[in-house]
Structures are given as C-alpha cells and as structure tokens.
Amino acid sequence: MAEAARQAAAALRRAQVPPSRRSEPERTAAGLVAPAGSVDWERLDGVAQVSVCAAGCWVCAEARDRFDAIRAESVEQRRRFDEPDRYPYAVGKHTLHQATCRGIEQSVGRVQGDDSIWMQGALTTFAHEGTLNSGWATHKRMMEPGEAAAWVAERIGPRGGIRYRLCRICTPQLPVAN
C-alpha cells in the first residue's frame, strides 16, 4: 500500500515537471546542435550561435541599451583582470576573492572582445532568454584594495555581523583601507 502511494506521488511529480527549455535544439553556425550540459570550450572555439531574430525585432531593440551597458562593464572588468597587481581583489554578489582565483578566471577571464564568436547572437539570446554568456558578460567586479575595503565595510551590519563570505578556494586576506 505504501509502495503504491509512493509510486503515485512520483508519477504526479514527473507529470508536473515543466518541459525542458531545450525542447527544440538550438542550431549553430556550423549546423550542429549546441551541446547540452557542460560546455567544452575548446571544441566550441569555432562554433557560434546564429541570431534567431529578423532585423528590426522590437524585443532586441528594447534590450539593446541594457545589453550594451552589461557588455561595457564586462569589458572594463576584463581590462582590470589583466592588471592583478593594481586590482588584487574581485567580488561576486556576496563573496570576496583574490584576483587570481580560478573562479574569477572562469568568469572574468573568459570575457572576450567584440570580434569574438560569442558576440554573434548574444543580443538575441540575452533579449529573448535573459541569458548571460561568460564569453561576453560577467557579474564579477575587479577591485583595488581601497574599493574592496569599502565593499567589506558596506557589508558589516550595525551590530557587527558580516553579510559577505570569503572564497574558500583562494582564501583572500581582508583588504585594508588606505
């Protein structure tokens, strides 16, 4: 009896699962199906997504300003990433990292120039799916020691509690304000 109830509950859960976002495979410039799961960056080096929009798409037009702002900020963070002596700290939403942390390299280090294959179709994907690709965008910020000290100070509560984490991979030293 309990087994039948468990199977019925499992069937109900399976029936209520929304369909996969990849119900129709995305096509790439090479005519291949885009890979599911983890991305093999080396294999995709010559393959780019093709824009699915016709010229004049209003969804893409409305998203253009936000896309351009995210792109400009990401390019600036990539420039800062190349100067780890000047910008030794990096932050995500809640975590402080060293600029040399592998997590930062995977995010900021992959941001490429405007001639990158990842820029082809990036506006369309961003506008229609809300997707940010690490080939053209990042949410990490590279910081000078003073900026990082201010970031830490902003995240200390009125009673002394902290609202940030230190990365467990790179274990950064807390920045000191100058």
Short mmCIF file of C-alpha atoms in Angstrom, two decimals:
data_model
loop_
_atom_site.label_atom_id
_atom_site.label_comp_id
_atom_site.label_asym_id
_atom_site.label_seq_id
_atom_site.Cartn_x
_atom_site.Cartn_y
_atom_site.Cartn_z
CA MET A 1 0.00 0.00 0.00
CA ALA A 2 2.78 2.47 0.95
CA GLU A 3 4.71 1.50 -2.18
CA ALA A 4 1.69 2.25 -4.40
CA ALA A 5 1.26 5.65 -2.73
CA ARG A 6 4.96 6.44 -3.24
CA GLN A 7 4.80 5.47 -6.93
CA ALA A 8 1.66 7.55 -7.43
CA ALA A 9 3.32 10.58 -5.81
CA ALA A 10 6.41 10.11 -8.00
CA ALA A 11 4.25 9.90 -11.14
CA LEU A 12 2.47 13.09 -10.10
CA ARG A 13 5.79 14.90 -9.64
CA ARG A 14 7.01 13.74 -13.03
CA ALA A 15 3.79 14.90 -14.69
CA GLN A 16 4.13 18.39 -13.19
CA VAL A 17 7.73 18.92 -14.27
CA PRO A 18 7.81 21.73 -16.84
CA PRO A 19 9.12 20.74 -20.28
CA SER A 20 12.80 21.23 -20.90
CA ARG A 21 13.89 24.62 -22.25
CA ARG A 22 15.79 22.67 -24.87
CA SER A 23 12.72 21.02 -26.38
CA GLU A 24 13.88 22.28 -29.77
CA PRO A 25 17.64 22.09 -30.25
CA GLU A 26 19.43 25.35 -30.86
CA ARG A 27 21.29 25.48 -34.14
CA THR A 28 24.78 26.83 -34.52
CA ALA A 29 26.59 28.41 -37.42
CA ALA A 30 28.18 25.08 -38.31
CA GLY A 31 24.73 23.46 -38.47
CA LEU A 32 25.42 21.37 -35.38
CA VAL A 33 23.21 21.01 -32.35
CA ALA A 34 24.50 23.05 -29.41
CA PRO A 35 25.77 20.76 -26.63
CA ALA A 36 23.68 20.09 -23.54
CA GLY A 37 25.24 20.09 -20.09
CA SER A 38 28.81 21.19 -19.62
CA VAL A 39 30.47 23.16 -22.38
CA ASP A 40 33.70 22.02 -23.98
CA TRP A 41 35.24 25.45 -24.68
CA GLU A 42 37.98 24.07 -26.92
CA ARG A 43 35.52 22.21 -29.14
CA LEU A 44 33.25 25.27 -29.45
CA ASP A 45 36.08 27.62 -30.37
CA GLY A 46 34.95 27.87 -33.99
CA VAL A 47 31.19 27.49 -33.48
CA ALA A 48 28.88 30.41 -32.82
CA GLN A 49 25.17 30.75 -32.24
CA VAL A 50 23.23 32.30 -35.07
CA SER A 51 20.81 35.10 -34.30
CA VAL A 52 17.20 33.92 -34.46
CA CYS A 53 15.78 37.42 -34.97
CA ALA A 54 14.98 39.28 -38.11
CA ALA A 55 16.29 42.81 -38.42
CA GLY A 56 14.05 45.23 -36.54
CA CYS A 57 12.97 42.85 -33.75
CA TRP A 58 11.38 45.04 -31.06
CA VAL A 59 12.40 42.69 -28.22
CA CYS A 60 16.06 43.01 -29.21
CA ALA A 61 15.69 46.77 -29.72
CA GLU A 62 14.28 47.22 -26.19
CA ALA A 63 17.09 45.12 -24.68
CA ARG A 64 19.91 46.85 -26.61
CA ASP A 65 20.68 49.59 -24.01
CA ARG A 66 20.86 47.13 -21.12
CA PHE A 67 22.90 44.68 -23.20
CA ASP A 68 25.35 47.44 -24.16
CA ALA A 69 25.71 48.55 -20.51
CA ILE A 70 26.39 45.00 -19.30
CA ARG A 71 28.85 44.48 -22.15
CA ALA A 72 30.74 47.73 -21.45
CA GLU A 73 31.02 46.92 -17.74
CA SER A 74 32.18 43.37 -18.54
CA VAL A 75 34.87 44.63 -20.92
CA GLU A 76 36.07 47.05 -18.21
CA GLN A 77 36.25 44.19 -15.67
CA ARG A 78 38.19 42.11 -18.20
CA ARG A 79 40.66 45.00 -18.62
CA ARG A 80 41.04 45.16 -14.83
CA PHE A 81 41.50 41.37 -14.70
CA ASP A 82 44.63 41.80 -16.81
CA GLU A 83 46.16 44.02 -14.07
CA PRO A 84 46.15 41.81 -10.93
CA ASP A 85 48.79 43.94 -9.18
CA ARG A 86 46.57 47.03 -9.35
CA TYR A 87 43.27 45.15 -8.83
CA PRO A 88 44.11 42.29 -6.42
CA TYR A 89 40.52 41.67 -5.26
CA ALA A 90 37.37 40.53 -7.02
CA VAL A 91 33.82 40.25 -5.76
CA GLY A 92 30.69 38.50 -6.84
CA LYS A 93 27.31 39.06 -5.26
CA HIS A 94 28.34 38.00 -1.74
CA THR A 95 31.89 36.63 -1.97
CA LEU A 96 35.32 38.25 -1.81
CA HIS A 97 38.06 36.62 -3.93
CA GLN A 98 41.67 37.19 -4.84
CA ALA A 99 42.03 38.35 -8.44
CA THR A 100 43.97 35.17 -9.21
CA CYS A 101 41.19 32.83 -8.00
CA ARG A 102 40.25 30.19 -10.56
CA GLY A 103 36.57 31.08 -10.10
CA ILE A 104 37.31 34.62 -11.20
CA GLU A 105 39.37 33.41 -14.13
CA GLN A 106 36.46 31.22 -15.26
CA SER A 107 34.13 34.22 -15.14
CA VAL A 108 36.04 37.40 -15.95
CA GLY A 109 38.90 35.68 -17.75
CA ARG A 110 36.59 34.33 -20.45
CA VAL A 111 35.16 37.74 -21.44
CA GLN A 112 36.35 38.32 -24.97
CA GLY A 113 36.50 41.23 -27.40
CA ASP A 114 33.70 42.37 -29.69
CA ASP A 115 35.07 40.30 -32.57
CA SER A 116 34.55 37.12 -30.53
CA ILE A 117 32.36 34.33 -31.86
CA TRP A 118 30.37 34.59 -28.61
CA MET A 119 29.11 38.02 -29.68
CA GLN A 120 27.23 36.52 -32.63
CA GLY A 121 23.68 36.07 -31.47
CA ALA A 122 24.47 37.33 -27.94
CA LEU A 123 21.94 40.19 -28.07
CA THR A 124 19.24 37.84 -29.32
CA THR A 125 19.91 35.27 -26.62
CA PHE A 126 20.04 37.97 -23.95
CA ALA A 127 16.87 39.72 -25.15
CA HIS A 128 14.71 36.64 -25.66
CA GLU A 129 16.02 34.27 -22.99
CA GLY A 130 17.75 36.55 -20.48
CA THR A 131 20.93 34.53 -20.90
CA LEU A 132 24.32 35.97 -19.99
CA ASN A 133 27.21 34.05 -21.53
CA SER A 134 30.63 34.15 -19.88
CA GLY A 135 32.12 34.77 -23.32
CA TRP A 136 30.70 38.31 -23.36
CA ALA A 137 29.43 39.16 -19.84
CA THR A 138 30.33 38.85 -16.18
CA HIS A 139 28.85 39.88 -12.85
CA LYS A 140 32.19 39.85 -11.06
CA ARG A 141 33.95 43.10 -10.21
CA MET A 142 37.70 43.55 -10.00
CA MET A 143 38.72 45.98 -7.22
CA GLU A 144 41.63 47.94 -5.86
CA PRO A 145 42.36 47.38 -2.14
CA GLY A 146 40.51 50.60 -1.17
CA GLU A 147 37.43 49.63 -3.19
CA ALA A 148 37.45 46.14 -1.68
CA ALA A 149 37.79 47.58 1.86
CA ALA A 150 34.77 49.82 1.19
CA TRP A 151 32.83 46.82 -0.18
CA VAL A 152 33.60 44.86 3.00
CA ALA A 153 32.66 47.83 5.23
CA GLU A 154 29.29 48.18 3.44
CA ARG A 155 28.54 44.57 4.30
CA ILE A 156 29.11 44.78 8.02
CA GLY A 157 25.84 45.12 9.87
CA PRO A 158 25.06 47.68 12.57
CA ARG A 159 25.73 45.07 15.25
CA GLY A 160 28.95 43.85 13.72
CA GLY A 161 27.59 40.89 11.73
CA ILE A 162 29.05 40.28 8.30
CA ARG A 163 26.99 39.89 5.15
CA TYR A 164 29.70 38.55 2.86
CA ARG A 165 31.84 35.45 2.52
CA LEU A 166 35.49 34.85 1.83
CA CYS A 167 36.14 32.47 -1.04
CA ARG A 168 37.06 29.00 0.21
CA ILE A 169 39.20 28.35 -2.86
CA CYS A 170 41.57 31.31 -2.73
CA THR A 171 41.05 32.38 0.95
CA PRO A 172 41.80 36.08 0.45
CA GLN A 173 43.18 38.32 3.19
CA LEU A 174 40.77 41.07 4.21
CA PRO A 175 41.64 44.32 2.45
CA VAL A 176 42.92 47.25 4.47
CA ALA A 177 41.67 50.75 3.64
CA ASN A 178 44.43 53.24 2.86
#
